[in-house]
Amino acid sequence: MKTIDDLQVSGQRVFVRADLNVPLDGETITDDGRIRAAVPTITKLLDRGAKVIVASHLGRPKGAPDPRYSLAPVARRLGELLGKPVAFATDTVDDSARATVEGLADGQVALLENLRFNAGETSKDDAERGAFADRLAALADLYVGDGFGAVHRKHASVYDLPARLPHAAGDLIAAELTVLKQLTEDVKRPYAVVLGGAKVSDKLGVIDHLLEKADRILIGGGMAYTFLKAQGHEVGGSLLQEDQVPVVREYLRRAEERGVEFVLPVDVLAAAEFPDLKTKAPANPEVLSADAIPADRQGLDIGPETRKVYAAKLADTATVFWNGPMGVFEHPDYADGTRAVAQALIDSPAFTVVGGGDSAAAVRILGFDESAFGHISTGGGASLEYLEGKTLPGLAALED
Ligand code: 3PG
């Protein structure tokens, strides 16, 4: 895989596929981590005299322009972080994009509007994706893949476009791969994995794989209730993927057979209602034992005893990978579980990797110092699929 250093970029139009898919509240960016992560590659290219065309997706619009998913706020923030103006094209391959790119001098940068405003970007049809990639290719001379968070997507700008232009990996992708290799090759033991987030179905592949690799798997978040159910416990009104219960039961059986320790919540914070994330009105949760949640209650965070157990289980590890929050951390009454896991990673002597859009955002939103962790990945699904050992389209496309 070539890097930027292998390209002659001066005077060239360089298309940088970044992942600027940041959380927004209206037009306010609530976590700019992915924009900051994109800056080093862009700066390096600008310093070397390239005309830089940055492109990304944001959210999941339906293949047509949708103002809720405009990258305009991202263009403003990118300009602040770069300390120079970012020309914003209000489309991706049409008049505005062409004129904006034509207007770039060496060392200047533009951001295109959301790639997913075009159906061709995410199309399952190779010809439709290819046709969109052809139009993107016409804008540039060189391609730099640096959107690590999107490399698991077989999308036009990620997979088809590099085949049409001389290409290389950007510094962010190179750095992410260096770290993630430490979790797949010669991992230092004990190796613990903390998995959270809403749905167990999003994590099946990685759990399957980790049963062969990890020494200890700690489960939190909404997915924990499917595990508790598989152990025969009542989970009340908590999030439950009933159809996954047999799959999870099989994982628990395999883990026992292989000597992998599964650690599940012993208590939870619960309430009758899901909290109001807009007003953040007090939710007054109660602490309940995780093995008997009544029908009129739902678990929304791990409880205080579980926080202690998880911290102890992470204290004597050599490597920790964490993906997914432990509860509804966006509400202050349900943030303590996620906060405790973040703190346990910081306190542990282990090499710690925080993977995932949500857990990475949680760490920053809860005010932790990013440098206290070994690495905070910009990839959620991408880092999980990498750990599963899958071939990721956006990485395969960057091979020589
Ligand atoms: C992410 O947030 O994981 C990436 O930006 C990919 O987004 P997607 O899941 O909408 O493809």
XYZ file of C-alpha atoms and ligand atoms in Angstrom:
411
model
C 0.000 0.000 0.000
C 1.502 3.350 -1.051
C 1.491 6.335 1.274
C 1.269 10.054 0.509
C 5.067 10.173 0.498
C 5.049 8.006 -2.638
C 2.967 10.539 -4.590
C 4.144 13.689 -6.400
C 1.349 15.991 -5.316
C 2.625 19.488 -6.080
C 0.305 21.243 -8.518
C -1.961 18.164 -8.678
C -5.656 17.947 -7.853
C -5.751 15.439 -5.000
C -9.076 13.867 -4.022
C -9.045 13.029 -0.301
C -11.808 10.624 0.770
C -12.151 11.432 4.457
C -14.756 10.304 6.988
C -16.247 13.542 8.305
C -19.417 11.795 9.473
C -19.697 13.684 12.761
C -22.663 13.858 15.151
C -24.758 17.002 14.650
C -27.408 18.673 16.753
C -29.054 20.856 14.122
C -26.047 22.663 12.651
C -23.925 22.219 15.777
C -21.175 19.601 15.659
C -21.289 17.801 19.007
C -18.005 15.927 18.504
C -15.435 17.123 15.956
C -12.989 14.239 16.542
C -13.234 12.914 12.996
C -12.618 16.365 11.488
C -9.546 16.845 13.656
C -8.322 13.390 12.661
C -8.545 14.357 8.980
C -6.433 17.493 9.379
C -2.852 16.069 9.309
C -3.218 14.464 5.878
C -4.907 17.528 4.391
C -2.267 19.846 5.884
C 0.566 17.708 4.565
C -0.898 17.769 1.042
C -1.492 21.532 1.163
C 2.043 22.168 2.421
C 3.328 20.180 -0.545
C 1.457 22.399 -2.979
C -1.516 20.177 -3.843
C -4.983 21.402 -4.742
C -6.931 19.383 -2.197
C -10.515 18.214 -2.817
C -11.937 16.730 0.371
C -15.043 14.525 0.185
C -17.080 12.600 2.734
C -20.491 11.242 3.570
C -22.566 12.478 6.511
C -25.383 10.406 7.964
C -27.578 8.283 5.759
C -29.517 10.507 3.327
C -31.465 8.593 0.697
C -29.396 9.304 -2.420
C -30.741 12.847 -2.919
C -29.910 16.258 -1.434
C -31.272 16.646 2.101
C -30.330 19.836 3.997
C -30.296 17.971 7.334
C -27.188 16.149 6.145
C -25.324 19.035 4.533
C -21.570 19.179 5.110
C -21.691 23.001 5.297
C -21.142 23.087 9.105
C -18.243 20.670 8.640
C -16.663 22.967 6.021
C -16.735 25.819 8.547
C -15.154 23.708 11.311
C -12.539 22.293 8.926
C -11.586 25.846 7.954
C -11.141 26.798 11.620
C -8.961 23.755 12.283
C -6.845 24.241 9.151
C -6.584 27.965 9.756
C -7.441 28.684 6.127
C -10.565 29.075 4.017
C -12.289 25.938 2.782
C -14.178 26.473 -0.469
C -17.493 24.624 -0.191
C -19.082 23.054 -3.272
C -22.849 22.754 -2.891
C -22.919 19.591 -5.004
C -20.500 16.713 -5.566
C -19.968 16.310 -9.321
C -22.026 19.065 -10.942
C -21.535 22.759 -11.701
C -20.611 23.867 -8.195
C -18.051 21.074 -7.713
C -16.446 21.667 -11.120
C -16.261 25.444 -10.651
C -14.953 25.121 -7.090
C -12.205 22.714 -8.111
C -11.280 24.855 -11.121
C -10.943 27.821 -8.798
C -8.383 26.127 -6.543
C -4.794 27.371 -6.616
C -1.911 25.202 -5.378
C -2.105 24.892 -1.595
C -5.855 25.579 -1.469
C -8.610 23.272 -0.291
C -12.259 22.585 -1.113
C -14.897 20.364 0.465
C -17.580 18.762 -1.695
C -21.167 18.384 -0.486
C -22.261 15.043 1.013
C -21.346 12.194 -1.355
C -24.517 10.324 -0.342
C -26.663 13.001 -1.977
C -25.978 10.892 -5.099
C -27.584 7.457 -5.373
C -24.487 6.190 -7.183
C -22.337 6.502 -4.055
C -23.928 3.652 -2.121
C -25.533 1.729 -4.986
C -25.310 -2.060 -4.952
C -25.212 -1.920 -8.746
C -21.589 -1.923 -9.947
C -22.402 0.054 -13.108
C -24.282 2.791 -11.218
C -21.479 3.100 -8.664
C -18.897 3.047 -11.448
C -20.654 5.834 -13.349
C -20.585 8.037 -10.245
C -16.937 7.140 -9.631
C -16.142 8.190 -13.232
C -17.627 11.615 -12.561
C -15.673 11.984 -9.305
C -12.485 10.866 -11.072
C -12.916 13.654 -13.638
C -12.420 16.189 -10.834
C -8.980 14.950 -9.742
C -5.537 13.674 -10.745
C -4.716 11.620 -7.635
C -6.654 9.815 -4.896
C -5.823 9.595 -1.213
C -7.940 7.233 0.887
C -8.064 8.493 4.455
C -11.625 7.842 5.648
C -10.849 4.925 7.919
C -14.372 4.982 9.379
C -15.831 4.133 5.958
C -13.357 1.542 4.621
C -15.836 -1.271 5.327
C -18.268 0.243 2.814
C -18.181 -0.845 -0.826
C -19.115 2.640 -1.971
C -18.121 4.543 -5.110
C -15.776 7.029 -3.439
C -14.237 4.353 -1.206
C -13.964 1.341 -3.488
C -14.452 2.278 -7.170
C -12.716 5.644 -7.347
C -9.204 4.468 -6.316
C -9.248 2.050 -9.264
C -9.575 5.056 -11.574
C -6.744 7.242 -10.242
C -3.176 6.772 -8.970
C -3.784 6.274 -5.255
C -2.275 6.044 -1.797
C -3.340 5.727 1.837
C -3.416 8.871 3.946
C -1.711 9.213 7.315
C -4.874 8.477 9.311
C -5.459 5.119 7.640
C -1.773 4.263 8.039
C -1.885 5.115 11.763
C -5.126 3.190 12.364
C -3.690 0.090 10.690
C -0.502 0.230 12.753
C -2.551 0.179 15.954
C -5.183 -2.349 14.929
C -2.458 -4.782 13.847
C -1.393 -4.868 17.500
C -4.814 -6.328 18.298
C -4.698 -8.990 15.623
C -1.037 -10.034 15.485
C 0.912 -10.916 18.647
C -1.639 -9.384 21.003
C -0.268 -9.013 24.543
C -2.260 -11.017 27.124
C -4.451 -10.929 29.087
C -6.545 -9.439 26.296
C -9.908 -8.031 27.397
C -12.637 -6.701 25.155
C -15.476 -4.469 26.337
C -18.498 -4.421 24.059
C -21.542 -2.223 24.438
C -24.013 -0.359 22.280
C -27.603 -1.061 21.494
C -27.737 -4.105 19.285
C -26.067 -7.459 19.720
C -26.749 -8.206 16.035
C -24.146 -5.533 15.089
C -21.513 -7.345 17.117
C -22.111 -11.014 16.243
C -19.230 -11.260 13.779
C -16.744 -9.713 16.136
C -17.856 -11.801 19.122
C -17.577 -14.933 17.033
C -14.025 -13.978 16.127
C -13.065 -12.815 19.616
C -14.064 -16.161 21.110
C -10.868 -17.419 19.455
C -8.707 -14.438 20.476
C -9.753 -12.730 23.704
C -9.290 -13.902 27.283
C -12.170 -11.894 28.707
C -15.256 -10.272 27.163
C -17.211 -7.694 29.183
C -20.689 -6.853 27.951
C -22.692 -3.678 28.604
C -25.155 -1.371 26.868
C -28.441 -2.449 25.325
C -26.925 -5.675 24.016
C -26.328 -6.918 27.570
C -30.024 -7.697 27.989
C -29.990 -10.283 25.221
C -27.097 -11.967 27.062
C -28.960 -11.816 30.380
C -32.032 -13.326 28.729
C -29.862 -16.078 27.231
C -28.770 -16.863 30.780
C -32.412 -17.296 31.720
C -33.003 -13.941 33.433
C -36.022 -11.663 33.087
C -35.093 -8.346 31.475
C -38.452 -6.542 31.762
C -38.909 -3.781 29.196
C -35.176 -3.548 28.401
C -33.890 -3.627 24.845
C -33.972 -7.264 23.755
C -33.235 -9.020 20.489
C -35.288 -12.129 21.120
C -34.244 -13.742 17.829
C -30.578 -13.528 18.868
C -31.057 -15.305 22.195
C -30.190 -18.778 20.806
C -27.099 -17.356 19.034
C -25.922 -15.695 22.223
C -26.593 -18.856 24.237
C -24.299 -20.711 21.836
C -21.592 -18.050 22.322
C -21.819 -18.457 26.079
C -21.445 -22.216 25.666
C -18.441 -21.875 23.339
C -16.817 -19.358 25.675
C -17.063 -21.812 28.556
C -15.587 -24.569 26.417
C -12.661 -22.374 25.373
C -12.022 -20.831 28.787
C -13.000 -17.328 27.622
C -14.548 -15.391 30.491
C -17.820 -13.619 29.679
C -18.578 -10.896 32.204
C -22.178 -9.639 32.360
C -23.795 -6.906 34.481
C -24.785 -7.891 38.012
C -26.876 -4.760 38.499
C -28.376 -2.062 36.300
C -29.807 1.439 36.478
C -33.435 1.184 35.427
C -36.565 3.269 35.017
C -40.056 2.943 33.624
C -39.347 5.331 30.733
C -36.520 5.992 28.292
C -34.990 9.347 29.357
C -35.635 12.588 27.497
C -32.359 13.308 25.719
C -33.431 16.794 24.617
C -34.452 18.291 27.961
C -32.207 15.930 29.973
C -34.895 16.137 32.687
C -33.931 14.089 35.790
C -34.702 10.421 35.164
C -34.461 9.236 38.800
C -33.228 5.745 37.951
C -33.221 2.960 40.508
C -30.588 0.280 41.000
C -31.923 -3.195 40.247
C -30.351 -6.606 40.312
C -29.600 -7.645 36.721
C -31.156 -11.075 37.172
C -34.707 -9.891 37.818
C -35.783 -6.715 36.043
C -39.563 -6.314 36.464
C -41.827 -6.054 33.437
C -42.457 -2.319 33.958
C -38.764 -1.358 34.120
C -36.007 -1.097 31.510
C -32.295 -1.218 32.141
C -30.520 1.894 30.799
C -26.983 1.671 32.217
C -24.802 -0.766 34.137
C -25.158 -0.381 37.908
C -22.654 0.633 40.619
C -21.641 -2.928 41.536
C -21.051 -3.788 37.879
C -18.882 -0.680 37.511
C -16.648 -2.013 40.280
C -16.536 -5.526 38.820
C -15.651 -4.214 35.339
C -12.920 -1.928 36.690
C -11.390 -4.893 38.542
C -11.584 -7.099 35.449
C -9.708 -4.465 33.415
C -7.070 -3.711 36.039
C -4.840 -6.717 35.342
C -4.969 -6.784 31.554
C -2.242 -6.116 28.995
C -4.489 -5.175 26.073
C -8.017 -3.765 26.057
C -10.284 -3.026 23.107
C -13.499 -1.148 23.876
C -16.391 -0.594 21.488
C -19.795 0.736 22.461
C -21.164 2.702 25.415
C -22.402 0.952 28.565
C -25.676 2.853 28.739
C -27.578 5.881 27.489
C -24.565 8.101 28.221
C -26.145 11.061 26.404
C -28.298 11.521 29.534
C -26.333 12.496 32.666
C -28.213 10.001 34.864
C -27.026 7.111 32.662
C -23.462 8.193 31.913
C -21.700 6.684 34.933
C -21.277 3.197 33.460
C -19.569 4.496 30.327
C -17.564 6.948 32.439
C -16.408 4.124 34.746
C -15.232 1.971 31.848
C -13.345 4.914 30.327
C -11.694 5.576 33.691
C -10.847 1.876 34.117
C -9.081 1.915 30.746
C -7.099 4.964 31.810
C -6.170 3.389 35.166
C -5.199 0.047 33.623
C -1.553 -0.491 32.639
C -2.834 -2.113 29.433
C -2.462 -0.860 25.888
C -5.982 0.514 25.368
C -7.853 1.043 22.136
C -11.211 2.793 21.984
C -12.917 1.801 18.767
C -16.067 3.187 17.436
C -17.954 6.309 16.599
C -20.104 6.169 19.737
C -17.529 5.150 22.329
C -14.968 7.567 20.889
C -17.564 10.352 20.972
C -18.580 9.346 24.521
C -14.997 9.624 25.746
C -14.743 13.169 24.387
C -18.257 14.275 25.343
C -17.671 13.052 28.926
C -14.554 15.221 29.010
C -11.761 12.639 29.123
C -8.307 13.535 27.899
C -7.863 11.620 24.647
C -4.133 11.252 25.170
C -4.796 9.117 28.277
C -5.840 6.252 25.984
C -3.485 4.209 23.844
C -5.506 4.968 20.737
C -8.948 6.283 19.882
C -10.003 4.885 16.543
C -12.104 6.914 14.126
C -13.737 3.715 12.895
C -16.786 2.132 14.490
C -18.030 -0.586 12.141
C -14.704 -0.397 10.296
C -12.588 -1.267 13.341
C -14.975 -4.100 14.286
C -14.841 -5.570 10.791
C -11.068 -5.206 10.740
C -10.849 -7.169 14.003
C -13.111 -9.810 12.499
C -10.396 -10.323 9.885
C -12.680 -9.329 6.996
C -11.348 -7.912 3.738
C -12.369 -4.280 3.841
C -13.231 -2.837 0.392
C -11.644 0.552 1.053
C -8.357 -1.019 2.137
C -8.308 -3.615 -0.637
C -8.804 -0.798 -3.161
C -5.717 1.016 -1.857
C -3.432 -1.949 -2.446
C -1.037 -1.427 -5.350
C -19.462 5.372 10.728
O -19.963 6.319 11.359
O -19.287 4.244 11.236
C -18.962 5.620 9.341
O -18.932 6.977 9.048
C -19.782 4.846 8.341
O -21.090 5.321 8.328
P -22.273 4.367 7.817
O -22.440 3.292 8.864
O -23.473 5.237 7.656
O -21.827 3.761 6.501
